[in-house]
mmCIF file of C-alpha atoms and ligand atoms in Angstrom:
data_model
loop_
_atom_site.group_PDB
_atom_site.id
_atom_site.type_symbol
_atom_site.label_atom_id
_atom_site.label_comp_id
_atom_site.label_asym_id
_atom_site.label_seq_id
_atom_site.Cartn_x
_atom_site.Cartn_y
_atom_site.Cartn_z
ATOM 1 C CA MET A 224 155.395 345.244 169.509
ATOM 2 C CA SER A 225 157.498 348.479 169.596
ATOM 3 C CA HIS A 226 160.937 348.392 171.309
ATOM 4 C CA GLU A 227 160.678 351.934 172.542
ATOM 5 C CA ASN A 228 159.524 350.627 175.914
ATOM 6 C CA LEU A 229 162.000 347.645 175.728
ATOM 7 C CA SER A 230 165.046 347.144 177.898
ATOM 8 C CA PRO A 231 168.589 346.819 176.132
ATOM 9 C CA GLU A 232 168.810 342.780 177.590
ATOM 10 C CA THR A 233 165.343 342.139 175.319
ATOM 11 C CA ILE A 234 166.535 344.728 172.378
ATOM 12 C CA ALA A 235 169.460 342.838 172.046
ATOM 13 C CA ILE A 236 168.042 339.681 171.929
ATOM 14 C CA SER A 237 164.659 340.648 169.862
ATOM 15 C CA LEU A 238 165.660 343.217 167.143
ATOM 16 C CA GLY A 239 166.947 342.135 164.045
ATOM 17 C CA ARG A 240 165.196 338.792 163.612
ATOM 18 C CA PRO A 241 163.099 337.980 160.352
ATOM 19 C CA GLU A 242 158.980 338.451 160.278
ATOM 20 C CA ARG A 243 157.178 335.955 162.086
ATOM 21 C CA SER A 244 155.247 333.163 159.813
ATOM 22 C CA ALA A 245 154.824 329.461 159.705
ATOM 23 C CA GLY A 246 158.198 328.096 158.550
ATOM 24 C CA ALA A 247 160.468 331.102 158.767
ATOM 25 C CA GLY A 248 164.038 330.799 160.744
ATOM 26 C CA LEU A 249 164.431 332.623 164.023
ATOM 27 C CA ASN A 250 167.780 334.088 162.802
ATOM 28 C CA VAL A 251 167.975 336.148 159.511
ATOM 29 C CA PRO A 252 169.909 334.343 156.738
ATOM 30 C CA ILE A 253 173.844 335.123 155.692
ATOM 31 C CA THR A 254 173.195 336.758 152.081
ATOM 32 C CA MET A 255 175.588 336.376 149.738
ATOM 33 C CA ASN A 256 175.294 338.246 146.868
ATOM 34 C CA SER A 257 177.002 340.970 144.639
ATOM 35 C CA THR A 258 174.043 341.782 142.577
ATOM 36 C CA TYR A 259 170.191 341.974 142.636
ATOM 37 C CA VAL A 260 167.234 341.616 139.910
ATOM 38 C CA ALA A 261 166.902 345.222 138.702
ATOM 39 C CA ASN A 262 164.255 347.755 140.574
ATOM 40 C CA GLY A 263 164.165 346.627 143.708
ATOM 41 C CA ALA A 264 165.336 348.065 147.139
ATOM 42 C CA ILE A 265 168.744 346.683 146.550
ATOM 43 C CA ASN A 266 170.731 346.835 143.161
ATOM 44 C CA TYR A 267 174.482 345.800 144.156
ATOM 45 C CA GLY A 268 176.496 344.754 147.173
ATOM 46 C CA ARG A 269 178.224 347.945 147.881
ATOM 47 C CA THR A 270 174.873 349.649 148.462
ATOM 48 C CA GLY A 271 172.802 347.217 150.381
ATOM 49 C CA ASN A 272 172.581 343.763 151.741
ATOM 50 C CA GLN A 273 169.760 342.035 153.575
ATOM 51 C CA THR A 274 172.409 340.759 156.780
ATOM 52 C CA TRP A 275 173.615 344.346 157.031
ATOM 53 C CA GLU A 276 169.932 345.742 157.940
ATOM 54 C CA PRO A 277 169.043 343.541 160.884
ATOM 55 C CA LEU A 278 172.172 344.403 162.550
ATOM 56 C CA GLU A 279 171.864 348.297 161.714
ATOM 57 C CA GLU A 280 168.435 348.117 163.513
ATOM 58 C CA ALA A 281 169.356 346.179 166.492
ATOM 59 C CA ILE A 282 172.197 348.733 167.268
ATOM 60 C CA SER A 283 169.908 351.610 166.039
ATOM 61 C CA ALA A 284 167.583 350.047 168.790
ATOM 62 C CA LEU A 285 170.040 349.986 171.349
ATOM 63 C CA GLU A 286 171.618 353.274 170.763
ATOM 64 C CA GLU A 287 167.752 355.092 170.679
ATOM 65 C CA ALA A 288 169.207 356.163 166.765
ATOM 66 C CA SER A 289 166.778 356.323 164.040
ATOM 67 C CA SER A 290 169.044 354.701 161.785
ATOM 68 C CA THR A 291 172.278 352.741 161.998
ATOM 69 C CA LEU A 292 174.976 352.293 159.140
ATOM 70 C CA ILE A 293 177.884 349.348 159.635
ATOM 71 C CA PHE A 294 181.183 349.449 158.261
ATOM 72 C CA SER A 295 184.209 347.171 157.670
ATOM 73 C CA SER A 296 185.727 348.184 160.665
ATOM 74 C CA GLY A 297 185.769 351.261 163.678
ATOM 75 C CA MET A 298 188.069 353.170 161.374
ATOM 76 C CA ALA A 299 186.207 353.049 158.150
ATOM 77 C CA ALA A 300 183.507 354.284 160.706
ATOM 78 C CA ILE A 301 185.403 357.237 161.881
ATOM 79 C CA THR A 302 186.781 357.947 158.436
ATOM 80 C CA ALA A 303 182.943 357.907 156.694
ATOM 81 C CA ALA A 304 182.513 360.510 159.742
ATOM 82 C CA PHE A 305 185.062 362.894 159.595
ATOM 83 C CA SER A 306 184.580 362.746 155.457
ATOM 84 C CA ILE A 307 181.538 365.095 155.576
ATOM 85 C CA LEU A 308 183.454 367.996 157.071
ATOM 86 C CA PRO A 309 184.948 370.515 154.794
ATOM 87 C CA HIS A 310 188.145 371.080 154.117
ATOM 88 C CA GLY A 311 189.930 372.922 156.782
ATOM 89 C CA ALA A 312 187.086 372.818 159.276
ATOM 90 C CA PRO A 313 188.350 373.288 162.641
ATOM 91 C CA ILE A 314 187.389 370.480 165.214
ATOM 92 C CA VAL A 315 187.444 369.916 168.819
ATOM 93 C CA ALA A 316 189.220 366.759 169.894
ATOM 94 C CA SER A 317 190.433 364.875 172.666
ATOM 95 C CA HIS A 318 194.285 364.680 172.632
ATOM 96 C CA GLU A 319 194.122 361.450 174.274
ATOM 97 C CA GLY A 320 192.353 358.495 172.510
ATOM 98 C CA TYR A 321 191.790 355.349 170.624
ATOM 99 C CA SER A 322 195.511 355.485 168.748
ATOM 100 C CA GLY A 323 193.937 354.675 165.044
ATOM 101 C CA THR A 324 191.792 357.775 165.934
ATOM 102 C CA MET A 325 194.882 360.159 167.219
ATOM 103 C CA SER A 326 196.844 359.049 164.315
ATOM 104 C CA LEU A 327 193.958 360.141 161.100
ATOM 105 C CA LEU A 328 193.353 363.334 163.169
ATOM 106 C CA LYS A 329 197.149 364.062 163.431
ATOM 107 C CA ARG A 330 197.518 363.438 159.599
ATOM 108 C CA TYR A 331 194.532 365.296 158.785
ATOM 109 C CA HIS A 332 195.735 367.995 160.590
ATOM 110 C CA SER A 333 199.229 368.247 159.028
ATOM 111 C CA GLU A 334 197.687 367.756 156.045
ATOM 112 C CA GLY A 335 195.223 370.591 156.246
ATOM 113 C CA ARG A 336 192.352 368.342 155.694
ATOM 114 C CA LEU A 337 191.157 369.722 159.138
ATOM 115 C CA GLU A 338 191.902 372.132 161.729
ATOM 116 C CA VAL A 339 191.819 370.094 164.892
ATOM 117 C CA ARG A 340 192.267 371.903 168.460
ATOM 118 C CA PHE A 341 193.493 368.977 170.524
ATOM 119 C CA VAL A 342 192.005 369.577 174.493
ATOM 120 C CA ASP A 343 192.094 367.685 177.626
ATOM 121 C CA ILE A 344 188.361 366.482 177.070
ATOM 122 C CA THR A 345 187.917 365.760 181.080
ATOM 123 C CA ASP A 346 189.001 369.393 181.427
ATOM 124 C CA THR A 347 185.253 371.358 180.615
ATOM 125 C CA LYS A 348 186.213 374.811 180.816
ATOM 126 C CA GLU A 349 189.138 374.001 177.958
ATOM 127 C CA VAL A 350 186.614 372.358 176.131
ATOM 128 C CA ILE A 351 184.201 374.422 175.993
ATOM 129 C CA ALA A 352 186.745 377.516 175.334
ATOM 130 C CA GLN A 353 187.941 375.893 172.143
ATOM 131 C CA LEU A 354 184.370 375.079 171.238
ATOM 132 C CA GLN A 355 184.007 378.825 169.649
ATOM 133 C CA GLY A 356 184.235 379.436 165.879
ATOM 134 C CA ALA A 357 184.378 375.453 165.685
ATOM 135 C CA ALA A 358 182.511 372.970 163.337
ATOM 136 C CA PHE A 359 182.566 369.733 164.982
ATOM 137 C CA LEU A 360 183.348 368.166 168.083
ATOM 138 C CA TRP A 361 184.503 364.765 168.341
ATOM 139 C CA VAL A 362 184.280 362.904 171.861
ATOM 140 C CA GLU A 363 185.618 359.399 173.158
ATOM 141 C CA SER A 364 184.626 358.934 176.823
ATOM 142 C CA PRO A 365 186.070 357.357 178.675
ATOM 143 C CA THR A 366 189.424 357.838 176.668
ATOM 144 C CA ASN A 367 191.450 354.795 175.629
ATOM 145 C CA PRO A 368 193.808 353.772 177.157
ATOM 146 C CA GLY A 369 193.819 356.692 179.787
ATOM 147 C CA LEU A 370 189.996 356.021 181.034
ATOM 148 C CA GLY A 371 189.529 359.993 181.497
ATOM 149 C CA VAL A 372 185.825 360.699 181.753
ATOM 150 C CA ALA A 373 184.481 363.806 180.446
ATOM 151 C CA GLU A 374 181.391 365.755 181.052
ATOM 152 C CA VAL A 375 179.352 364.103 178.561
ATOM 153 C CA GLY A 376 175.920 365.989 178.934
ATOM 154 C CA VAL A 377 177.518 369.475 179.324
ATOM 155 C CA ILE A 378 180.116 369.594 176.641
ATOM 156 C CA ILE A 379 177.791 367.857 174.205
ATOM 157 C CA GLY A 380 175.219 370.725 175.430
ATOM 158 C CA GLU A 381 177.530 373.456 175.048
ATOM 159 C CA ALA A 382 178.697 372.181 171.373
ATOM 160 C CA LYS A 383 174.995 372.195 170.027
ATOM 161 C CA LYS A 384 174.080 375.398 171.644
ATOM 162 C CA ARG A 385 177.080 376.929 169.470
ATOM 163 C CA ASN A 386 175.919 374.769 166.636
ATOM 164 C CA LEU A 387 178.813 372.767 166.318
ATOM 165 C CA GLY A 388 178.272 368.788 164.776
ATOM 166 C CA VAL A 389 179.126 366.272 167.480
ATOM 167 C CA GLY A 390 180.293 362.637 166.963
ATOM 168 C CA PHE A 391 180.784 359.973 169.869
ATOM 169 C CA ASP A 392 183.245 357.150 169.743
ATOM 170 C CA ASN A 393 180.931 355.263 172.680
ATOM 171 C CA THR A 394 182.937 351.969 172.079
ATOM 172 C CA PHE A 395 184.357 351.646 175.857
ATOM 173 C CA ALA A 396 181.196 352.640 177.718
ATOM 174 C CA THR A 397 178.499 351.026 175.207
ATOM 175 C CA PRO A 398 174.807 352.083 175.372
ATOM 176 C CA LEU A 399 174.391 350.223 178.747
ATOM 177 C CA ASN A 400 176.075 353.166 180.451
ATOM 178 C CA GLN A 401 175.539 356.268 178.181
ATOM 179 C CA LYS A 402 173.314 357.079 174.993
ATOM 180 C CA PRO A 403 174.998 359.927 173.734
ATOM 181 C CA LEU A 404 172.408 360.864 171.021
ATOM 182 C CA THR A 405 170.022 361.391 173.817
ATOM 183 C CA PHE A 406 172.340 363.907 174.911
ATOM 184 C CA GLY A 407 172.024 365.698 171.631
ATOM 185 C CA ALA A 408 175.231 363.917 169.735
ATOM 186 C CA ASP A 409 174.512 363.509 166.273
ATOM 187 C CA ILE A 410 176.673 360.562 165.235
ATOM 188 C CA VAL A 411 177.445 357.872 167.560
ATOM 189 C CA MET A 412 180.290 355.601 166.333
ATOM 190 C CA HIS A 413 181.106 352.034 167.619
ATOM 191 C CA SER A 414 183.958 349.540 167.284
ATOM 192 C CA VAL A 415 181.472 346.791 166.653
ATOM 193 C CA THR A 416 184.712 344.688 167.060
ATOM 194 C CA LYS A 417 184.681 345.275 170.666
ATOM 195 C CA TYR A 418 182.007 344.298 172.883
ATOM 196 C CA LEU A 419 178.944 344.644 170.659
ATOM 197 C CA ALA A 420 180.431 341.343 168.598
ATOM 198 C CA GLY A 421 182.231 340.344 171.745
ATOM 199 C CA HIS A 422 184.356 337.520 170.515
ATOM 200 C CA SER A 423 187.524 338.462 168.915
ATOM 201 C CA ASP A 424 186.712 337.214 165.850
ATOM 202 C CA VAL A 425 185.607 339.879 163.603
ATOM 203 C CA LEU A 426 186.055 343.835 162.816
ATOM 204 C CA LEU A 427 183.177 346.022 161.940
ATOM 205 C CA GLY A 428 182.425 349.665 162.749
ATOM 206 C CA SER A 429 179.097 351.288 163.109
ATOM 207 C CA LEU A 430 177.618 354.856 162.921
ATOM 208 C CA SER A 431 173.989 355.669 164.266
ATOM 209 C CA MET A 432 171.993 359.022 164.270
ATOM 210 C CA LYS A 433 168.813 360.388 164.207
ATOM 211 C CA ASP A 434 168.946 362.648 161.262
ATOM 212 C CA PRO A 435 167.727 361.240 158.017
ATOM 213 C CA ALA A 436 169.724 363.763 155.672
ATOM 214 C CA LEU A 437 173.212 363.302 157.726
ATOM 215 C CA HIS A 438 172.415 359.142 157.314
ATOM 216 C CA ALA A 439 171.933 360.252 153.564
ATOM 217 C CA ARG A 440 175.462 361.488 153.614
ATOM 218 C CA LEU A 441 177.005 358.622 155.466
ATOM 219 C CA GLN A 442 175.338 356.356 153.622
ATOM 220 C CA ASN A 443 176.887 358.114 150.460
ATOM 221 C CA ALA A 444 180.380 358.052 152.104
ATOM 222 C CA ARG A 445 180.044 354.531 152.430
ATOM 223 C CA MET A 446 178.987 353.542 149.038
ATOM 224 C CA SER A 447 181.806 355.887 147.503
ATOM 225 C CA PHE A 448 184.546 354.670 149.483
ATOM 226 C CA GLY A 449 183.440 350.775 149.470
ATOM 227 C CA SER A 450 184.002 350.485 153.261
ATOM 228 C CA ILE A 451 181.595 348.203 153.658
ATOM 229 C CA ALA A 452 180.732 344.939 155.899
ATOM 230 C CA GLY A 453 180.785 341.299 155.154
ATOM 231 C CA PRO A 454 177.775 339.392 155.209
ATOM 232 C CA PHE A 455 179.241 337.099 157.496
ATOM 233 C CA GLU A 456 181.267 339.482 159.599
ATOM 234 C CA SER A 457 177.494 341.001 159.832
ATOM 235 C CA TRP A 458 175.732 338.009 160.873
ATOM 236 C CA LEU A 459 178.578 337.271 163.463
ATOM 237 C CA ALA A 460 178.289 340.537 165.145
ATOM 238 C CA LEU A 461 174.733 340.144 165.514
ATOM 239 C CA ARG A 462 174.950 336.886 166.840
ATOM 240 C CA GLY A 463 177.486 338.220 169.282
ATOM 241 C CA ILE A 464 174.979 341.423 170.162
ATOM 242 C CA ARG A 465 172.189 338.516 171.543
ATOM 243 C CA THR A 466 174.709 338.172 174.357
ATOM 244 C CA PHE A 467 176.123 341.877 174.522
ATOM 245 C CA PRO A 468 173.910 342.849 177.835
ATOM 246 C CA LEU A 469 174.799 339.235 179.585
ATOM 247 C CA ARG A 470 178.554 339.489 178.821
ATOM 248 C CA PHE A 471 178.966 343.741 179.516
ATOM 249 C CA GLU A 472 177.455 343.185 182.972
ATOM 250 C CA ARG A 473 179.623 340.467 183.963
ATOM 251 C CA ALA A 474 182.973 341.888 182.581
ATOM 252 C CA GLN A 475 182.171 345.273 184.089
ATOM 253 C CA GLU A 476 181.349 343.379 187.685
ATOM 254 C CA ASN A 477 184.778 341.436 187.233
ATOM 255 C CA ALA A 478 186.447 344.720 186.051
ATOM 256 C CA ALA A 479 184.922 346.718 189.526
ATOM 257 C CA ILE A 480 186.419 344.103 191.427
ATOM 258 C CA LEU A 481 189.930 343.694 189.953
ATOM 259 C CA ALA A 482 190.217 347.216 190.122
ATOM 260 C CA THR A 483 189.732 347.484 193.982
ATOM 261 C CA ARG A 484 191.874 344.125 194.392
ATOM 262 C CA LEU A 485 194.943 345.901 192.137
ATOM 263 C CA ALA A 486 194.444 349.476 193.983
ATOM 264 C CA ALA A 487 195.346 347.532 196.601
ATOM 265 C CA HIS A 488 198.349 345.686 195.638
ATOM 266 C CA LEU A 489 202.011 346.500 196.352
ATOM 267 C CA SER A 490 203.257 346.290 192.784
ATOM 268 C CA VAL A 491 200.523 348.395 191.479
ATOM 269 C CA SER A 492 199.976 352.204 191.017
ATOM 270 C CA ASN A 493 198.103 354.635 189.370
ATOM 271 C CA VAL A 494 194.724 352.070 188.971
ATOM 272 C CA ARG A 495 192.200 353.826 186.771
ATOM 273 C CA TYR A 496 188.772 352.685 186.466
ATOM 274 C CA PRO A 497 186.076 355.249 185.869
ATOM 275 C CA GLY A 498 183.575 353.248 187.920
ATOM 276 C CA PHE A 499 181.627 351.485 184.952
ATOM 277 C CA GLY A 500 182.916 349.643 181.819
ATOM 278 C CA ALA A 501 185.459 346.529 181.620
ATOM 279 C CA ILE A 502 188.867 348.437 180.876
ATOM 280 C CA VAL A 503 191.271 348.802 183.643
ATOM 281 C CA SER A 504 194.724 350.775 183.134
ATOM 282 C CA PHE A 505 197.485 350.650 185.833
ATOM 283 C CA GLN A 506 201.062 351.053 186.213
ATOM 284 C CA ILE A 507 203.565 348.124 187.754
ATOM 285 C CA GLU A 508 206.502 348.965 189.955
ATOM 286 C CA GLY A 509 209.179 348.716 187.065
ATOM 287 C CA ASP A 510 210.044 349.779 183.397
ATOM 288 C CA ALA A 511 208.629 348.695 180.106
ATOM 289 C CA LYS A 512 210.749 345.521 179.798
ATOM 290 C CA LYS A 513 209.000 344.394 183.408
ATOM 291 C CA ALA A 514 205.349 345.386 182.509
ATOM 292 C CA GLU A 515 205.890 343.056 179.286
ATOM 293 C CA ALA A 516 207.324 340.351 181.394
ATOM 294 C CA VAL A 517 204.031 340.446 183.686
ATOM 295 C CA CYS A 518 201.873 340.532 180.439
ATOM 296 C CA ASP A 519 203.546 337.240 179.491
ATOM 297 C CA ALA A 520 203.638 335.767 182.806
ATOM 298 C CA ALA A 521 199.881 335.133 182.836
ATOM 299 C CA THR A 522 198.719 331.838 181.827
ATOM 300 C CA LEU A 523 195.170 332.540 181.653
ATOM 301 C CA ILE A 524 195.161 336.046 180.537
ATOM 302 C CA THR A 525 196.664 336.649 176.964
ATOM 303 C CA ASN A 526 199.010 339.436 176.113
ATOM 304 C CA ALA A 527 197.131 340.828 173.188
ATOM 305 C CA THR A 528 195.736 343.756 171.664
ATOM 306 C CA SER A 529 192.137 344.913 171.315
ATOM 307 C CA LEU A 530 189.231 344.819 173.857
ATOM 308 C CA GLY A 531 185.907 343.650 174.352
ATOM 309 C CA GLY A 532 185.881 339.846 174.106
ATOM 310 C CA VAL A 533 184.784 337.419 176.398
ATOM 311 C CA GLU A 534 188.254 336.692 177.134
ATOM 312 C CA THR A 535 190.377 338.442 179.189
ATOM 313 C CA THR A 536 193.456 340.262 177.556
ATOM 314 C CA TRP A 537 196.059 342.729 178.693
ATOM 315 C CA GLU A 538 199.039 344.574 176.942
ATOM 316 C CA ARG A 539 201.957 347.318 177.477
ATOM 317 C CA ARG A 540 200.417 350.151 175.432
ATOM 318 C CA ARG A 541 203.498 351.742 174.738
ATOM 319 C CA ARG A 542 204.693 348.884 172.655
ATOM 320 C CA TRP A 543 202.763 350.396 169.900
ATOM 321 C CA GLU A 544 204.636 353.334 167.985
ATOM 322 C CA LEU A 545 201.386 355.261 167.550
ATOM 323 C CA GLU A 546 200.367 355.289 171.312
ATOM 324 C CA SER A 547 200.756 358.665 172.661
ATOM 325 C CA HIS A 548 203.694 359.551 174.213
ATOM 326 C CA SER A 549 201.851 361.161 177.249
ATOM 327 C CA VAL A 550 201.054 356.899 178.137
ATOM 328 C CA PRO A 551 203.381 355.922 180.708
ATOM 329 C CA GLU A 552 205.973 353.155 179.545
ATOM 330 C CA ASN A 553 205.204 350.713 182.179
ATOM 331 C CA LEU A 554 201.120 351.157 181.822
ATOM 332 C CA ILE A 555 199.319 347.876 181.295
ATOM 333 C CA ARG A 556 195.934 347.887 179.647
ATOM 334 C CA LEU A 557 193.376 345.389 180.973
ATOM 335 C CA SER A 558 190.369 344.328 178.910
ATOM 336 C CA VAL A 559 188.378 342.075 181.403
ATOM 337 C CA GLY A 560 186.287 339.758 180.176
ATOM 338 C CA CYS A 561 183.810 336.839 181.584
ATOM 339 C CA GLU A 562 185.903 334.163 183.129
ATOM 340 C CA HIS A 563 185.265 333.755 186.889
ATOM 341 C CA VAL A 564 186.865 336.747 188.824
ATOM 342 C CA GLU A 565 188.852 334.686 190.962
ATOM 343 C CA ASP A 566 190.665 332.686 188.595
ATOM 344 C CA LEU A 567 191.441 336.060 187.028
ATOM 345 C CA TRP A 568 192.549 337.398 189.981
ATOM 346 C CA ARG A 569 195.146 334.251 191.075
ATOM 347 C CA ASP A 570 196.298 334.830 187.351
ATOM 348 C CA ILE A 571 197.189 338.138 187.764
ATOM 349 C CA GLN A 572 198.817 337.849 191.379
ATOM 350 C CA SER A 573 201.240 335.063 190.014
ATOM 351 C CA ALA A 574 201.906 337.379 186.860
ATOM 352 C CA LEU A 575 202.458 340.225 189.243
ATOM 353 C CA ALA A 576 204.864 337.986 191.635
ATOM 354 C CA GLY A 577 206.137 335.711 189.339
ATOM 355 C CA SER A 578 207.604 337.809 186.218
HETATM 356 C C1 LIG B 690 188.965 349.611 168.401
HETATM 357 C C2 LIG B 690 188.646 350.771 168.703
HETATM 358 C C3 LIG B 690 188.766 352.008 167.684
HETATM 359 C C4 LIG B 690 188.650 351.400 165.871
HETATM 360 O O1 LIG B 690 188.045 350.365 165.655
HETATM 361 P P1 LIG B 690 188.528 349.189 164.387
HETATM 362 O O2 LIG B 690 187.107 348.069 164.691
HETATM 363 O O3 LIG B 690 189.630 348.277 165.364
HETATM 364 O O4 LIG B 690 188.627 349.446 163.147
HETATM 365 C C5 LIG B 690 188.024 352.967 167.633
HETATM 366 N N1 LIG B 690 188.076 353.433 168.814
HETATM 367 C C6 LIG B 690 187.845 352.779 170.242
HETATM 368 C C7 LIG B 690 187.705 353.662 171.525
HETATM 369 C C8 LIG B 690 188.535 351.663 169.860
HETATM 370 O O5 LIG B 690 188.575 350.616 171.291
#
């Protein structure tokens, strides 16, 4: 059966399985090999691995891509995507976004490796004005941690009209909310570490695309950099994907409820929630120290960085040196997980009251 008519819930469960034959396992094995008998499809562990492929197949189907390449982390995937741009290429990117991406782009810009035109990605007019003469548009929407939302269809369409390449970090929204390739993006990137794998136990990244020539260039980048995924990590991520839609739907439901209640809470202001996804950012009454105390005071929610696991975590984002200084000192980013929403709300209320 072709997966084209299948829903994401079904794709997540049924793709990336071994051939069905009597006695075959339902799950792919973890293939531990650095080298292979000559003249086959795979020769060496840096060029391929049989445990990568089922994971790549599942992510491709979820994103409506023709192919996917997995990498050792989300940042490894992003680095590979930028690596195929010519030296000094003008690119347009949001001035607010994942701190690792921001730091990489700032470094490339100061080294002259890329000429980055930083924009407010939610300001469509500004984005379009900067596209003129640029080679590439990098979009992250919603943004991390401000949760700004770009007019995704419009800016990708305008970029393609001007022949720019478009890369899209779809980590926050996930393919359950938007599929950038269907809007014309060339590359969609995931920190698989987050919702796709979903259990805070593995780092992985992916790039998905439709164009085979682009695939070949990015595959060559992965091979040359050696930024390859471990077989065990790949297996864990595929296992995680089986329940990704279930987990994400619950987390998203919880997040919507918590965002509404936080907005009505007297010690909280500027609640940011784009109406989808499972991340909520807000400011608390008080300074950085108070925000740290709130994060520490919770007993169920863990004060920890990262996001997208089944367990709810939160942190004060500005505790990171790399975080943009436009992010307020007292902003807490809450990654909502799959616990019962009433247990989470009680924990949040008592942390806000008791710290
Ligand atoms: C975490 C994250 C990344 C980086 O991924 P790693 O797997 O940590 O390397 C990139 N983009 C976004 C939006 C993220 O949340």
